[in-house]
Amino acid sequence: SSSSSSSSSSSSSSPSSSRASLKFGVVGPNADVAAFGNYNGSNPNYTTVLAGLRRYAPSLLYAKGCDVASNDTGGFGAAVSVAGRSDVTFAVMGIDQSQEHESGTRKSISLPGVQVDLLQRIRNETSTRLVVILLGGSAMAVPWAAQHADALMWVGYGGEEAGSAVADVVFGTVSPGGRLPITFYADDAQLPPFEDYDMRRAPGRTFRYLASEPLFSFGHGLSYSHFRYANVRLRVEESRSRDRAAT
């Protein structure tokens, strides 16, 4: 941000908002799974991203393509075929509870397995418009998707109606207004060693101390509309504990 009193967002147009004559395809390991996180009850009634998209496009094509963390490319052919027959392809990628949980952590923040390879095959071998949708509860380094996909959406673990929410956004029923609650790093090199808890030591941690440009900053987010913040003022007050508090 700058010291200017106003700022504006870039707008983003939905690649599937005029869908009457378009053919749609869905690929990816997280397309047909429940988007629950660690702390959830057992609820058999949920809407996957695939199911949510089918409400708008009942005749869409689907092929999983690969698993989240497997190196098996045996499903690539079917997924590339789906993409090749589709005007717009939704690639639902990311991570799951096998990759992030209370008793373990990831060794890399890159997409695991062969997910990037699948995206590259689709981009190189088809002319489809590629929408990458990321499920997962933490930051992912996705520089290739950020550069080559036509649209990129991070969903997190959206819960039982995540699929409905995703579909409403990509088909233009609602305009997205979300902002990233975390920093998305460009690669593993932007992170200090896991054992180093000094947030200020280079390369720095989080949006406060990161010395280089992240892939996506804390607070980043696009909308289908234009908006502007104007006449912003910051008031600093002295609290009872004598800490300075901004409101």
mmCIF file with all atom_site columns, C-alpha atoms in Angstrom, residues 14-161:
data_model
loop_
_atom_site.group_PDB
_atom_site.id
_atom_site.type_symbol
_atom_site.label_atom_id
_atom_site.label_alt_id
_atom_site.label_comp_id
_atom_site.label_asym_id
_atom_site.label_entity_id
_atom_site.label_seq_id
_atom_site.pdbx_PDB_ins_code
_atom_site.Cartn_x
_atom_site.Cartn_y
_atom_site.Cartn_z
_atom_site.occupancy
_atom_site.B_iso_or_equiv
_atom_site.pdbx_formal_charge
_atom_site.auth_seq_id
_atom_site.auth_comp_id
_atom_site.auth_asym_id
_atom_site.auth_atom_id
_atom_site.pdbx_PDB_model_num
ATOM 1   C CA . SER A 1 14  ? -15.917 -14.382 -14.919 1.00 0.00 ? 14  SER A CA 1
ATOM 2   C CA . PRO A 1 15  ? -14.748 -16.686 -17.720 1.00 0.00 ? 15  PRO A CA 1
ATOM 3   C CA . SER A 1 16  ? -18.081 -18.485 -17.624 1.00 0.00 ? 16  SER A CA 1
ATOM 4   C CA . SER A 1 17  ? -20.607 -15.713 -16.994 1.00 0.00 ? 17  SER A CA 1
ATOM 5   C CA . SER A 1 18  ? -22.176 -16.028 -20.488 1.00 0.00 ? 18  SER A CA 1
ATOM 6   C CA . ARG A 1 19  ? -22.658 -19.775 -20.487 1.00 0.00 ? 19  ARG A CA 1
ATOM 7   C CA . ALA A 1 20  ? -25.530 -20.435 -22.901 1.00 0.00 ? 20  ALA A CA 1
ATOM 8   C CA . SER A 1 21  ? -23.386 -21.713 -25.766 1.00 0.00 ? 21  SER A CA 1
ATOM 9   C CA . LEU A 1 22  ? -20.371 -22.941 -23.801 1.00 0.00 ? 22  LEU A CA 1
ATOM 10  C CA . LYS A 1 23  ? -19.250 -26.466 -23.032 1.00 0.00 ? 23  LYS A CA 1
ATOM 11  C CA . PHE A 1 24  ? -17.794 -27.064 -19.576 1.00 0.00 ? 24  PHE A CA 1
ATOM 12  C CA . GLY A 1 25  ? -15.380 -29.604 -18.187 1.00 0.00 ? 25  GLY A CA 1
ATOM 13  C CA . VAL A 1 26  ? -14.170 -30.413 -14.677 1.00 0.00 ? 26  VAL A CA 1
ATOM 14  C CA . VAL A 1 27  ? -10.911 -32.136 -13.733 1.00 0.00 ? 27  VAL A CA 1
ATOM 15  C CA . GLY A 1 28  ? -8.798  -32.464 -10.627 1.00 0.00 ? 28  GLY A CA 1
ATOM 16  C CA . PRO A 1 29  ? -8.432  -34.511 -7.447  1.00 0.00 ? 29  PRO A CA 1
ATOM 17  C CA . ASN A 1 30  ? -10.560 -32.202 -5.266  1.00 0.00 ? 30  ASN A CA 1
ATOM 18  C CA . ALA A 1 31  ? -13.528 -31.800 -7.604  1.00 0.00 ? 31  ALA A CA 1
ATOM 19  C CA . ASP A 1 32  ? -15.697 -34.510 -6.095  1.00 0.00 ? 32  ASP A CA 1
ATOM 20  C CA . VAL A 1 33  ? -14.772 -34.431 -2.409  1.00 0.00 ? 33  VAL A CA 1
ATOM 21  C CA . ALA A 1 34  ? -16.295 -32.746 0.634   1.00 0.00 ? 34  ALA A CA 1
ATOM 22  C CA . ALA A 1 35  ? -14.424 -29.562 1.547   1.00 0.00 ? 35  ALA A CA 1
ATOM 23  C CA . PHE A 1 36  ? -14.374 -30.154 5.313   1.00 0.00 ? 36  PHE A CA 1
ATOM 24  C CA . GLY A 1 37  ? -11.431 -29.151 7.494   1.00 0.00 ? 37  GLY A CA 1
ATOM 25  C CA . ASN A 1 38  ? -10.058 -30.697 10.684  1.00 0.00 ? 38  ASN A CA 1
ATOM 26  C CA . TYR A 1 39  ? -12.832 -29.619 13.004  1.00 0.00 ? 39  TYR A CA 1
ATOM 27  C CA . ASN A 1 40  ? -16.145 -30.783 11.643  1.00 0.00 ? 40  ASN A CA 1
ATOM 28  C CA . GLY A 1 41  ? -18.944 -33.114 12.481  1.00 0.00 ? 41  GLY A CA 1
ATOM 29  C CA . SER A 1 42  ? -20.215 -35.979 10.369  1.00 0.00 ? 42  SER A CA 1
ATOM 30  C CA . ASN A 1 43  ? -22.704 -34.694 7.824   1.00 0.00 ? 43  ASN A CA 1
ATOM 31  C CA . PRO A 1 44  ? -23.649 -36.798 4.785   1.00 0.00 ? 44  PRO A CA 1
ATOM 32  C CA . ASN A 1 45  ? -25.381 -33.834 3.167   1.00 0.00 ? 45  ASN A CA 1
ATOM 33  C CA . TYR A 1 46  ? -22.797 -31.726 1.353   1.00 0.00 ? 46  TYR A CA 1
ATOM 34  C CA . THR A 1 47  ? -22.211 -30.220 -2.069  1.00 0.00 ? 47  THR A CA 1
ATOM 35  C CA . THR A 1 48  ? -18.906 -30.865 -3.795  1.00 0.00 ? 48  THR A CA 1
ATOM 36  C CA . VAL A 1 49  ? -17.513 -28.399 -6.308  1.00 0.00 ? 49  VAL A CA 1
ATOM 37  C CA . LEU A 1 50  ? -18.442 -30.842 -9.074  1.00 0.00 ? 50  LEU A CA 1
ATOM 38  C CA . ALA A 1 51  ? -22.031 -31.072 -7.845  1.00 0.00 ? 51  ALA A CA 1
ATOM 39  C CA . GLY A 1 52  ? -22.306 -27.311 -7.489  1.00 0.00 ? 52  GLY A CA 1
ATOM 40  C CA . LEU A 1 53  ? -21.075 -26.714 -11.022 1.00 0.00 ? 53  LEU A CA 1
ATOM 41  C CA . ARG A 1 54  ? -23.486 -29.333 -12.386 1.00 0.00 ? 54  ARG A CA 1
ATOM 42  C CA . ARG A 1 55  ? -26.401 -27.283 -11.085 1.00 0.00 ? 55  ARG A CA 1
ATOM 43  C CA . TYR A 1 56  ? -25.455 -24.633 -13.653 1.00 0.00 ? 56  TYR A CA 1
ATOM 44  C CA . ALA A 1 57  ? -24.156 -26.964 -16.359 1.00 0.00 ? 57  ALA A CA 1
ATOM 45  C CA . PRO A 1 58  ? -25.830 -30.399 -16.081 1.00 0.00 ? 58  PRO A CA 1
ATOM 46  C CA . SER A 1 59  ? -24.079 -31.750 -19.185 1.00 0.00 ? 59  SER A CA 1
ATOM 47  C CA . LEU A 1 60  ? -20.547 -30.870 -18.129 1.00 0.00 ? 60  LEU A CA 1
ATOM 48  C CA . LEU A 1 61  ? -17.787 -33.441 -18.617 1.00 0.00 ? 61  LEU A CA 1
ATOM 49  C CA . TYR A 1 62  ? -15.658 -34.769 -15.759 1.00 0.00 ? 62  TYR A CA 1
ATOM 50  C CA . ALA A 1 63  ? -12.454 -36.745 -15.332 1.00 0.00 ? 63  ALA A CA 1
ATOM 51  C CA . LYS A 1 64  ? -10.415 -36.746 -12.122 1.00 0.00 ? 64  LYS A CA 1
ATOM 52  C CA . GLY A 1 65  ? -7.017  -36.820 -13.808 1.00 0.00 ? 65  GLY A CA 1
ATOM 53  C CA . CYS A 1 66  ? -4.882  -37.514 -10.743 1.00 0.00 ? 66  CYS A CA 1
ATOM 54  C CA . ASP A 1 67  ? -4.903  -37.863 -6.970  1.00 0.00 ? 67  ASP A CA 1
ATOM 55  C CA . VAL A 1 68  ? -3.774  -35.120 -4.604  1.00 0.00 ? 68  VAL A CA 1
ATOM 56  C CA . ALA A 1 69  ? -0.305  -36.463 -3.839  1.00 0.00 ? 69  ALA A CA 1
ATOM 57  C CA . SER A 1 70  ? 0.208   -39.417 -6.163  1.00 0.00 ? 70  SER A CA 1
ATOM 58  C CA . ASN A 1 71  ? 2.728   -39.530 -9.003  1.00 0.00 ? 71  ASN A CA 1
ATOM 59  C CA . ASP A 1 72  ? 0.403   -41.655 -11.131 1.00 0.00 ? 72  ASP A CA 1
ATOM 60  C CA . THR A 1 73  ? -0.312  -39.999 -14.496 1.00 0.00 ? 73  THR A CA 1
ATOM 61  C CA . GLY A 1 74  ? -2.598  -42.738 -15.756 1.00 0.00 ? 74  GLY A CA 1
ATOM 62  C CA . GLY A 1 75  ? -5.635  -40.463 -15.625 1.00 0.00 ? 75  GLY A CA 1
ATOM 63  C CA . PHE A 1 76  ? -4.073  -37.622 -17.609 1.00 0.00 ? 76  PHE A CA 1
ATOM 64  C CA . GLY A 1 77  ? -5.397  -38.802 -20.961 1.00 0.00 ? 77  GLY A CA 1
ATOM 65  C CA . ALA A 1 78  ? -9.033  -38.718 -19.876 1.00 0.00 ? 78  ALA A CA 1
ATOM 66  C CA . ALA A 1 79  ? -8.632  -35.326 -18.185 1.00 0.00 ? 79  ALA A CA 1
ATOM 67  C CA . VAL A 1 80  ? -6.905  -33.751 -21.195 1.00 0.00 ? 80  VAL A CA 1
ATOM 68  C CA . SER A 1 81  ? -9.653  -35.189 -23.397 1.00 0.00 ? 81  SER A CA 1
ATOM 69  C CA . VAL A 1 82  ? -12.310 -33.538 -21.226 1.00 0.00 ? 82  VAL A CA 1
ATOM 70  C CA . ALA A 1 83  ? -10.466 -30.229 -21.408 1.00 0.00 ? 83  ALA A CA 1
ATOM 71  C CA . GLY A 1 84  ? -10.044 -30.529 -25.159 1.00 0.00 ? 84  GLY A CA 1
ATOM 72  C CA . ARG A 1 85  ? -13.804 -30.879 -25.611 1.00 0.00 ? 85  ARG A CA 1
ATOM 73  C CA . SER A 1 86  ? -14.628 -27.987 -23.270 1.00 0.00 ? 86  SER A CA 1
ATOM 74  C CA . ASP A 1 87  ? -14.685 -24.237 -23.817 1.00 0.00 ? 87  ASP A CA 1
ATOM 75  C CA . VAL A 1 88  ? -14.016 -23.748 -20.101 1.00 0.00 ? 88  VAL A CA 1
ATOM 76  C CA . THR A 1 89  ? -12.304 -26.256 -17.815 1.00 0.00 ? 89  THR A CA 1
ATOM 77  C CA . PHE A 1 90  ? -12.468 -26.026 -14.038 1.00 0.00 ? 90  PHE A CA 1
ATOM 78  C CA . ALA A 1 91  ? -9.384  -27.693 -12.540 1.00 0.00 ? 91  ALA A CA 1
ATOM 79  C CA . VAL A 1 92  ? -10.096 -28.328 -8.858  1.00 0.00 ? 92  VAL A CA 1
ATOM 80  C CA . MET A 1 93  ? -6.682  -28.857 -7.312  1.00 0.00 ? 93  MET A CA 1
ATOM 81  C CA . GLY A 1 94  ? -4.963  -28.233 -3.980  1.00 0.00 ? 94  GLY A CA 1
ATOM 82  C CA . ILE A 1 95  ? -4.323  -30.246 -0.844  1.00 0.00 ? 95  ILE A CA 1
ATOM 83  C CA . ASP A 1 96  ? -6.318  -32.212 1.719   1.00 0.00 ? 96  ASP A CA 1
ATOM 84  C CA . GLN A 1 97  ? -6.098  -33.657 5.228   1.00 0.00 ? 97  GLN A CA 1
ATOM 85  C CA . SER A 1 98  ? -3.473  -36.162 4.146   1.00 0.00 ? 98  SER A CA 1
ATOM 86  C CA . GLN A 1 99  ? -1.156  -33.204 3.544   1.00 0.00 ? 99  GLN A CA 1
ATOM 87  C CA . GLU A 1 100 ? -1.993  -30.897 6.449   1.00 0.00 ? 100 GLU A CA 1
ATOM 88  C CA . HIS A 1 101 ? -3.197  -31.974 9.879   1.00 0.00 ? 101 HIS A CA 1
ATOM 89  C CA . GLU A 1 102 ? -2.549  -31.520 13.583  1.00 0.00 ? 102 GLU A CA 1
ATOM 90  C CA . SER A 1 103 ? 0.170   -34.165 13.806  1.00 0.00 ? 103 SER A CA 1
ATOM 91  C CA . GLY A 1 104 ? 2.169   -33.207 10.728  1.00 0.00 ? 104 GLY A CA 1
ATOM 92  C CA . THR A 1 105 ? 3.033   -30.530 8.199   1.00 0.00 ? 105 THR A CA 1
ATOM 93  C CA . ARG A 1 106 ? 4.089   -30.300 4.582   1.00 0.00 ? 106 ARG A CA 1
ATOM 94  C CA . LYS A 1 107 ? 7.707   -30.396 3.490   1.00 0.00 ? 107 LYS A CA 1
ATOM 95  C CA . SER A 1 108 ? 6.890   -28.086 0.588   1.00 0.00 ? 108 SER A CA 1
ATOM 96  C CA . ILE A 1 109 ? 4.155   -25.535 -0.070  1.00 0.00 ? 109 ILE A CA 1
ATOM 97  C CA . SER A 1 110 ? 4.072   -26.417 -3.781  1.00 0.00 ? 110 SER A CA 1
ATOM 98  C CA . LEU A 1 111 ? 1.174   -28.426 -5.167  1.00 0.00 ? 111 LEU A CA 1
ATOM 99  C CA . PRO A 1 112 ? 1.946   -32.076 -4.365  1.00 0.00 ? 112 PRO A CA 1
ATOM 100 C CA . GLY A 1 113 ? 2.125   -34.996 -6.745  1.00 0.00 ? 113 GLY A CA 1
ATOM 101 C CA . VAL A 1 114 ? 1.633   -34.398 -10.459 1.00 0.00 ? 114 VAL A CA 1
ATOM 102 C CA . GLN A 1 115 ? -1.026  -31.687 -10.264 1.00 0.00 ? 115 GLN A CA 1
ATOM 103 C CA . VAL A 1 116 ? 1.095   -29.034 -11.973 1.00 0.00 ? 116 VAL A CA 1
ATOM 104 C CA . ASP A 1 117 ? 2.022   -31.544 -14.685 1.00 0.00 ? 117 ASP A CA 1
ATOM 105 C CA . LEU A 1 118 ? -1.679  -32.082 -15.383 1.00 0.00 ? 118 LEU A CA 1
ATOM 106 C CA . LEU A 1 119 ? -2.325  -28.352 -15.601 1.00 0.00 ? 119 LEU A CA 1
ATOM 107 C CA . GLN A 1 120 ? 0.583   -27.963 -18.005 1.00 0.00 ? 120 GLN A CA 1
ATOM 108 C CA . ARG A 1 121 ? -0.695  -30.777 -20.219 1.00 0.00 ? 121 ARG A CA 1
ATOM 109 C CA . ILE A 1 122 ? -4.103  -29.135 -20.396 1.00 0.00 ? 122 ILE A CA 1
ATOM 110 C CA . ARG A 1 123 ? -2.630  -25.718 -21.186 1.00 0.00 ? 123 ARG A CA 1
ATOM 111 C CA . ASN A 1 124 ? -0.210  -27.038 -23.812 1.00 0.00 ? 124 ASN A CA 1
ATOM 112 C CA . GLU A 1 125 ? -2.510  -29.507 -25.571 1.00 0.00 ? 125 GLU A CA 1
ATOM 113 C CA . THR A 1 126 ? -5.883  -27.724 -25.585 1.00 0.00 ? 126 THR A CA 1
ATOM 114 C CA . SER A 1 127 ? -7.330  -24.283 -26.216 1.00 0.00 ? 127 SER A CA 1
ATOM 115 C CA . THR A 1 128 ? -9.738  -24.418 -23.269 1.00 0.00 ? 128 THR A CA 1
ATOM 116 C CA . ARG A 1 129 ? -10.059 -21.524 -20.858 1.00 0.00 ? 129 ARG A CA 1
ATOM 117 C CA . LEU A 1 130 ? -8.533  -22.827 -17.658 1.00 0.00 ? 130 LEU A CA 1
ATOM 118 C CA . VAL A 1 131 ? -9.990  -21.946 -14.246 1.00 0.00 ? 131 VAL A CA 1
ATOM 119 C CA . VAL A 1 132 ? -7.900  -23.281 -11.359 1.00 0.00 ? 132 VAL A CA 1
ATOM 120 C CA . ILE A 1 133 ? -9.757  -23.731 -8.054  1.00 0.00 ? 133 ILE A CA 1
ATOM 121 C CA . LEU A 1 134 ? -7.632  -24.488 -4.990  1.00 0.00 ? 134 LEU A CA 1
ATOM 122 C CA . LEU A 1 135 ? -8.968  -26.342 -1.961  1.00 0.00 ? 135 LEU A CA 1
ATOM 123 C CA . GLY A 1 136 ? -6.883  -26.454 1.202   1.00 0.00 ? 136 GLY A CA 1
ATOM 124 C CA . GLY A 1 137 ? -6.469  -24.709 4.507   1.00 0.00 ? 137 GLY A CA 1
ATOM 125 C CA . SER A 1 138 ? -3.092  -23.049 4.024   1.00 0.00 ? 138 SER A CA 1
ATOM 126 C CA . ALA A 1 139 ? -1.000  -21.159 1.519   1.00 0.00 ? 139 ALA A CA 1
ATOM 127 C CA . MET A 1 140 ? 0.123   -22.893 -1.657  1.00 0.00 ? 140 MET A CA 1
ATOM 128 C CA . ALA A 1 141 ? 2.928   -21.882 -3.996  1.00 0.00 ? 141 ALA A CA 1
ATOM 129 C CA . VAL A 1 142 ? 1.259   -21.913 -7.417  1.00 0.00 ? 142 VAL A CA 1
ATOM 130 C CA . PRO A 1 143 ? 3.366   -19.602 -9.624  1.00 0.00 ? 143 PRO A CA 1
ATOM 131 C CA . TRP A 1 144 ? 2.672   -21.583 -12.785 1.00 0.00 ? 144 TRP A CA 1
ATOM 132 C CA . ALA A 1 145 ? -1.099  -21.436 -12.292 1.00 0.00 ? 145 ALA A CA 1
ATOM 133 C CA . ALA A 1 146 ? -0.935  -17.756 -11.386 1.00 0.00 ? 146 ALA A CA 1
ATOM 134 C CA . GLN A 1 147 ? 0.814   -17.024 -14.674 1.00 0.00 ? 147 GLN A CA 1
ATOM 135 C CA . HIS A 1 148 ? -0.931  -19.395 -17.079 1.00 0.00 ? 148 HIS A CA 1
ATOM 136 C CA . ALA A 1 149 ? -4.473  -19.985 -15.808 1.00 0.00 ? 149 ALA A CA 1
ATOM 137 C CA . ASP A 1 150 ? -7.287  -17.726 -17.010 1.00 0.00 ? 150 ASP A CA 1
ATOM 138 C CA . ALA A 1 151 ? -8.651  -17.471 -13.466 1.00 0.00 ? 151 ALA A CA 1
ATOM 139 C CA . LEU A 1 152 ? -7.490  -18.627 -10.035 1.00 0.00 ? 152 LEU A CA 1
ATOM 140 C CA . MET A 1 153 ? -9.614  -19.094 -6.911  1.00 0.00 ? 153 MET A CA 1
ATOM 141 C CA . TRP A 1 154 ? -8.626  -20.195 -3.407  1.00 0.00 ? 154 TRP A CA 1
ATOM 142 C CA . VAL A 1 155 ? -11.541 -21.794 -1.575  1.00 0.00 ? 155 VAL A CA 1
ATOM 143 C CA . GLY A 1 156 ? -9.954  -23.028 1.644   1.00 0.00 ? 156 GLY A CA 1
ATOM 144 C CA . TYR A 1 157 ? -12.102 -25.677 3.310   1.00 0.00 ? 157 TYR A CA 1
ATOM 145 C CA . GLY A 1 158 ? -15.488 -24.215 2.527   1.00 0.00 ? 158 GLY A CA 1
ATOM 146 C CA . GLY A 1 159 ? -17.625 -26.740 4.350   1.00 0.00 ? 159 GLY A CA 1
ATOM 147 C CA . GLU A 1 160 ? -20.795 -28.494 3.310   1.00 0.00 ? 160 GLU A CA 1
ATOM 148 C CA . GLU A 1 161 ? -21.936 -25.858 0.810   1.00 0.00 ? 161 GLU A CA 1
#
